[in-house]
CSV table of C-alpha atoms and ligand atoms in Angstrom, one decimal:
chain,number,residue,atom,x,y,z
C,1,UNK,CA,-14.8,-16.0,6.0
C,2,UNK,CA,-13.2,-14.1,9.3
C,3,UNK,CA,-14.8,-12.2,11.5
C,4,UNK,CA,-13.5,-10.2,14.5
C,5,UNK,CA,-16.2,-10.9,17.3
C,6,UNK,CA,-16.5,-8.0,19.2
C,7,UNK,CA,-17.7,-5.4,16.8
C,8,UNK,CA,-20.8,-4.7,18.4
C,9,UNK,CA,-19.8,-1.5,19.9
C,10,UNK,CA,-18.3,-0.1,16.6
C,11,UNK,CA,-21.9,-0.4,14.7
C,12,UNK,CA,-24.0,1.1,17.9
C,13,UNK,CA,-21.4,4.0,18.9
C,14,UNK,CA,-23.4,6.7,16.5
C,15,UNK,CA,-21.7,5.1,13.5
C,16,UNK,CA,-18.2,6.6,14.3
C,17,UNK,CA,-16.4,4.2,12.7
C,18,UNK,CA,-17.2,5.9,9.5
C,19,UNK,CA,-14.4,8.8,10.6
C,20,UNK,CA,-11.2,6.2,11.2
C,21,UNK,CA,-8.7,7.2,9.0
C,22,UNK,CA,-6.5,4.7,7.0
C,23,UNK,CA,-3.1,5.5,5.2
C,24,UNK,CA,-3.6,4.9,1.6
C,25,UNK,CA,-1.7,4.9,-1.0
C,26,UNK,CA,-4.1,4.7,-4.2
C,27,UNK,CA,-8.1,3.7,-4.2
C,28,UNK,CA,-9.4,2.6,-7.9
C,29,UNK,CA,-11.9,0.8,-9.7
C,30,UNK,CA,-10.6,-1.4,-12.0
C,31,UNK,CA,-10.2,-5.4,-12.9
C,32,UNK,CA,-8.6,-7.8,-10.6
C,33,UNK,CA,-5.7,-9.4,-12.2
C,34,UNK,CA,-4.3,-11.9,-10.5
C,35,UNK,CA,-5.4,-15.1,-8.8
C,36,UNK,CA,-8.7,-17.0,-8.5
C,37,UNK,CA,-11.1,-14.1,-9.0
C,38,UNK,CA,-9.1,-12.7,-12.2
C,39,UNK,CA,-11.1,-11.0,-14.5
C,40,UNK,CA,-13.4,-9.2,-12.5
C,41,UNK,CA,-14.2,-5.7,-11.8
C,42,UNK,CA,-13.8,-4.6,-8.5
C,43,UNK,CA,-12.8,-1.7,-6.0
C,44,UNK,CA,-9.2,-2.0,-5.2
C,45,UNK,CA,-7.9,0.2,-1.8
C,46,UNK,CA,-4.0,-0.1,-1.4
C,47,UNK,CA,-3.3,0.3,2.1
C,48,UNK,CA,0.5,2.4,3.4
C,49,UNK,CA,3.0,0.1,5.6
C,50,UNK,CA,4.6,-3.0,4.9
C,51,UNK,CA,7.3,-4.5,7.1
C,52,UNK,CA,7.9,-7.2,4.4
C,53,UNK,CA,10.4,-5.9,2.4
C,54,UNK,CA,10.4,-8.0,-0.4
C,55,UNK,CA,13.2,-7.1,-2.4
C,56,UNK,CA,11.6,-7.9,-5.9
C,57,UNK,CA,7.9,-5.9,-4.6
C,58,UNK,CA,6.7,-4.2,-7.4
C,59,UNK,CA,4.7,-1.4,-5.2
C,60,UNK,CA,7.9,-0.3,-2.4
C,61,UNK,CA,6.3,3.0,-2.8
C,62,UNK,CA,3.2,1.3,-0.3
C,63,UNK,CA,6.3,0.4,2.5
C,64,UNK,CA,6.6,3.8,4.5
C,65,UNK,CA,2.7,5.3,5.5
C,66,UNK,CA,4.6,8.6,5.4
C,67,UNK,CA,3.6,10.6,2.5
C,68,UNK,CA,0.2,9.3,1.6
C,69,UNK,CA,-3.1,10.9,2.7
C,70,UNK,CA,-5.1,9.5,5.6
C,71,UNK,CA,-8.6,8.5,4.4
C,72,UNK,CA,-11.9,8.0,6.0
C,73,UNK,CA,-13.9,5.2,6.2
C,74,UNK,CA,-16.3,7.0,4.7
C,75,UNK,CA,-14.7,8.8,2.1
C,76,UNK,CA,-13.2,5.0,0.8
C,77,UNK,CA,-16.7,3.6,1.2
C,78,UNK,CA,-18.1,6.1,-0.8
C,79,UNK,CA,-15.8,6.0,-3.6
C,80,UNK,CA,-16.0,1.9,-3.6
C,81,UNK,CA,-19.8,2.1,-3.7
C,82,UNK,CA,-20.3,4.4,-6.7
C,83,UNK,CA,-17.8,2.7,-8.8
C,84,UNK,CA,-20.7,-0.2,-9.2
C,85,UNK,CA,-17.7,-2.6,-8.0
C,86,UNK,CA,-19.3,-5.9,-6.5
C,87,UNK,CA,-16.1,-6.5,-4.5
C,88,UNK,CA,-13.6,-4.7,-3.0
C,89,UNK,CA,-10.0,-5.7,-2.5
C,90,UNK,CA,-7.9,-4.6,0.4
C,91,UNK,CA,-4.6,-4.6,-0.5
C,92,UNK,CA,-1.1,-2.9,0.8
C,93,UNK,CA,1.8,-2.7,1.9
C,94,UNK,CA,0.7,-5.5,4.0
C,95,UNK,CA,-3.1,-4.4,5.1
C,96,UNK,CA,-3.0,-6.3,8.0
C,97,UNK,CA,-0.7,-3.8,9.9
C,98,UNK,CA,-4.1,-1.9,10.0
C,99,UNK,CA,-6.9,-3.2,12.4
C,100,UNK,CA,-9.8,-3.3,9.3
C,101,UNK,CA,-12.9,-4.0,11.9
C,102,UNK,CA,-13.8,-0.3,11.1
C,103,UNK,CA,-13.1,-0.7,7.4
C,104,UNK,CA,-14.4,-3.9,6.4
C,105,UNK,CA,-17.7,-2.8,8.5
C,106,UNK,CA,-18.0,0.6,6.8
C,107,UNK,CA,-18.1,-1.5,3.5
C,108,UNK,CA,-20.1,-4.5,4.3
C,109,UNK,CA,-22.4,-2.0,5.8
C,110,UNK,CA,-22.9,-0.7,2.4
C,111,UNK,CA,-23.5,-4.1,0.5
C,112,UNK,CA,-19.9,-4.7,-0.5
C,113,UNK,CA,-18.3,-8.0,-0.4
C,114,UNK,CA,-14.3,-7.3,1.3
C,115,UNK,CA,-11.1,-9.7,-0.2
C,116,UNK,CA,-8.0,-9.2,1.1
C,117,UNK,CA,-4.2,-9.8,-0.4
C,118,UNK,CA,-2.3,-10.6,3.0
C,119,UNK,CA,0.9,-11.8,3.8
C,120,UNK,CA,-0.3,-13.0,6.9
C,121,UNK,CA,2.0,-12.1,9.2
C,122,UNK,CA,0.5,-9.8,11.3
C,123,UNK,CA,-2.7,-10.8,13.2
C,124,UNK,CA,-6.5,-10.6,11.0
C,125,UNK,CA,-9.3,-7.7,11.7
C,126,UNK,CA,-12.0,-7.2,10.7
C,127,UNK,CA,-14.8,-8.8,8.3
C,128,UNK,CA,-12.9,-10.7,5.5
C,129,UNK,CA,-15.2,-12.9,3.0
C,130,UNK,CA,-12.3,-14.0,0.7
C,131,UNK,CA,-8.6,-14.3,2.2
C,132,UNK,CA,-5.3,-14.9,0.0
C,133,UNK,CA,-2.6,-15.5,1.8
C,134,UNK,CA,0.5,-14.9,-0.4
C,135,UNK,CA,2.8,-15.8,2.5
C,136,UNK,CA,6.4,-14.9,2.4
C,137,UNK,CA,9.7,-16.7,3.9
C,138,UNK,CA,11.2,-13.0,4.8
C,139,UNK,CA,8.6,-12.5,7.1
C,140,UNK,CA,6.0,-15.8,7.9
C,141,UNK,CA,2.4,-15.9,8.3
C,142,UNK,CA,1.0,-16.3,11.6
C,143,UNK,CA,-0.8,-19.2,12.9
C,144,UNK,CA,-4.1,-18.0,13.1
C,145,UNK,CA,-4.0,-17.3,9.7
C,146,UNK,CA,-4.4,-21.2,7.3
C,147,UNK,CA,-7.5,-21.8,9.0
C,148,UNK,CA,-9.6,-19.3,7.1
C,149,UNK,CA,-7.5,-18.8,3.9
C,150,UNK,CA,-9.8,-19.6,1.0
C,151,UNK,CA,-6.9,-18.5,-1.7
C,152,UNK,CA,-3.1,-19.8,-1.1
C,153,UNK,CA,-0.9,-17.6,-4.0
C,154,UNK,CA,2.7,-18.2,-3.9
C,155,UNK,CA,5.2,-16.2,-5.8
C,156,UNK,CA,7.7,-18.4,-7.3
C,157,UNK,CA,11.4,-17.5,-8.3
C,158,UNK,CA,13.3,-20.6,-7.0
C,159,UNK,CA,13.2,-24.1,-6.6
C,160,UNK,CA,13.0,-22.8,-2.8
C,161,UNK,CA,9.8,-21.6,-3.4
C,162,UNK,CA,7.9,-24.1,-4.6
C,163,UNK,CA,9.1,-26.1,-1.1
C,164,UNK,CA,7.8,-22.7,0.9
C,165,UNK,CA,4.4,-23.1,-1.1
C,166,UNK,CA,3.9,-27.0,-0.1
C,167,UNK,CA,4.5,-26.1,3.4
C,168,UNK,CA,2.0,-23.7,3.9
C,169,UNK,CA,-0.5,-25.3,1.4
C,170,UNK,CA,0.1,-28.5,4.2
C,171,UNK,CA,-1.7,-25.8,6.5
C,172,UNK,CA,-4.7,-25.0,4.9
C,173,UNK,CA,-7.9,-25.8,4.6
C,174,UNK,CA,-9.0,-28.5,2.1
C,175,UNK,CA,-10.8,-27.0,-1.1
C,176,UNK,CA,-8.2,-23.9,-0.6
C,177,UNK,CA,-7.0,-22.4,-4.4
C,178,UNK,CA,-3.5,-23.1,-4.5
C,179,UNK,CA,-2.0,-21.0,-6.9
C,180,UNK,CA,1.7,-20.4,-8.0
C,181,UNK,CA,2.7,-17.2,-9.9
C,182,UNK,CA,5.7,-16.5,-11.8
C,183,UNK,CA,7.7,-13.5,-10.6
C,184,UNK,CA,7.4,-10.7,-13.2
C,185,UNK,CA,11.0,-10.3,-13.7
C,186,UNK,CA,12.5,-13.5,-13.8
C,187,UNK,CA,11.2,-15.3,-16.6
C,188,UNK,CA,13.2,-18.7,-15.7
C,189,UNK,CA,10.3,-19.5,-12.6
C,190,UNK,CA,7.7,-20.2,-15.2
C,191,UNK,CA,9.5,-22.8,-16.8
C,192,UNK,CA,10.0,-24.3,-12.5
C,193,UNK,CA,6.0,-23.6,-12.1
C,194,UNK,CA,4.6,-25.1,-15.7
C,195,UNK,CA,6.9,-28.4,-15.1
C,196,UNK,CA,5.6,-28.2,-11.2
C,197,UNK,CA,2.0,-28.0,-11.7
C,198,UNK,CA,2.2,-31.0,-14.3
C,199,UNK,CA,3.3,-32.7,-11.7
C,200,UNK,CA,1.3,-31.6,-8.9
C,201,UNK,CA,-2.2,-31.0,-10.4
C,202,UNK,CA,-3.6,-30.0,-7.5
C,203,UNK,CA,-1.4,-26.2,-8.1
C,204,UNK,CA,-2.2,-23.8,-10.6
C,205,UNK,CA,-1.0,-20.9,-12.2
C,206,UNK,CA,-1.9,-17.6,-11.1
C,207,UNK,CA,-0.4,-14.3,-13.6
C,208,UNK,CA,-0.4,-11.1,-13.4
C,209,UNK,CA,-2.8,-10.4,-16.6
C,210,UNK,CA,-3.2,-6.6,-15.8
C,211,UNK,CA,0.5,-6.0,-16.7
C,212,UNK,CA,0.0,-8.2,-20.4
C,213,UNK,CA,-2.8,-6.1,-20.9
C,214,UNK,CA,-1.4,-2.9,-19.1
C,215,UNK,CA,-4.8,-2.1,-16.9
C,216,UNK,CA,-3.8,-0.2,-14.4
V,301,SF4,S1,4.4,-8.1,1.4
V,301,SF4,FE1,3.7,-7.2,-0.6
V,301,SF4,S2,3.9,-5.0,-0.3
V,301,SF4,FE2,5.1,-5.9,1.3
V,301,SF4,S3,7.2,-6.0,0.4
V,301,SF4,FE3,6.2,-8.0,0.0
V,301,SF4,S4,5.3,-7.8,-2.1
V,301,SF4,FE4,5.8,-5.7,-1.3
């Protein structure tokens, strides 16, 4: 778990945290499909702004914050509370562009526990109690990040890959998930990943099971 130290000020200051505004670029309840907690129901918030650029990201609509609403703390913990999720997931873009003391607090005010899909390379906020750190060679993770990931997902296309995940699973706490996950589109890194994991047990296999069963 993360948390930022200082929030002391945000939760005495007549609750005005609850009027931050985020970028967002969807908010839905649905089932998290991918990673260690797949198969679960929870309250996804997809965060606008990435400066990733992965060229094979599925969302690039999430890369400029231009164009999608600005949403209140509030308003998002609201919606995430009624849906009966038990979790919410912060995702982007890259989420971390965002300082997410205001927004994490607004949730785990309400009872919610926060996860967050990170690349890690800008620096953590807020109140996390589940980290995945899908860290990417365009743009590295930080530091600060390894010591609290509880969830390492790498996506794998190339033999080069697989090297990027050891080095960052070298980083991590012990008891960390390390999960590798096929790239959606090129169907030859699952045959790298099966033959990988068989040989490195300590890996497994993360896949997108919301686009076999089309949930969106
Ligand atoms: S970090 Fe995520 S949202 Fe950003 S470009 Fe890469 S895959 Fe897309």
């Amino acid at each position: 778990m993360f948390k930022t130290e200082n929030h002391t000020k945000l939760l005495t200051d007549d609750k005005d945290f609850l009027e931050v505004e985020y970028p967002v670029m969807e908010h839905f309840y649905t089932i998290q499909g991918e990673g260690a907690h797949t198969g679960r129901a929870s309250y996804f918030i997809r965060t606008a702004g990435c400066d990733v650029n992965c060229w094979w990201c599925d969302v690039k609509d999430s890369w400029e914050e231009e164009g999608h609403p600005k949403l209140t703390v509030g308003e998002l913990v609201d919606a995430a509370k009624e849906s009966g999720a038990p979790f919410v997931v912060i995702t982007g873009g890259e989420p971390l562009l965002h300082d997410l003391l205001p927004l994490t607090l607004g949730l785990k005010s309400a009872g919610l526990q926060v996860h967050i899909e990170t690349s890690g390379s800008s620096p953590l906020s807020g109140q996390l109690d589940w980290i995945t750190l899908s860290p990417k060679r365009f743009k590295k993770p930080t530091e600060e990040v390894f010591a609290y990931v509880d969830e390492l997902k790498v996506v794998v296309l190339t033999n080069k890959d697989l090297k990027w995940a050891e080095e960052n699973a070298e980083k991590c706490p012990a008891g960390t998930r390390l999960l590798l996950q096929p790239e959606w589109e090129t169907p030859k890194s699952i045959d790298l990943i099966v033959d990988y994991v068989k040989e490195n047990p300590e890996w497994g296999i993360s896949l997108q099971t919301h686009k076999f069963l089309k949930v969106p």
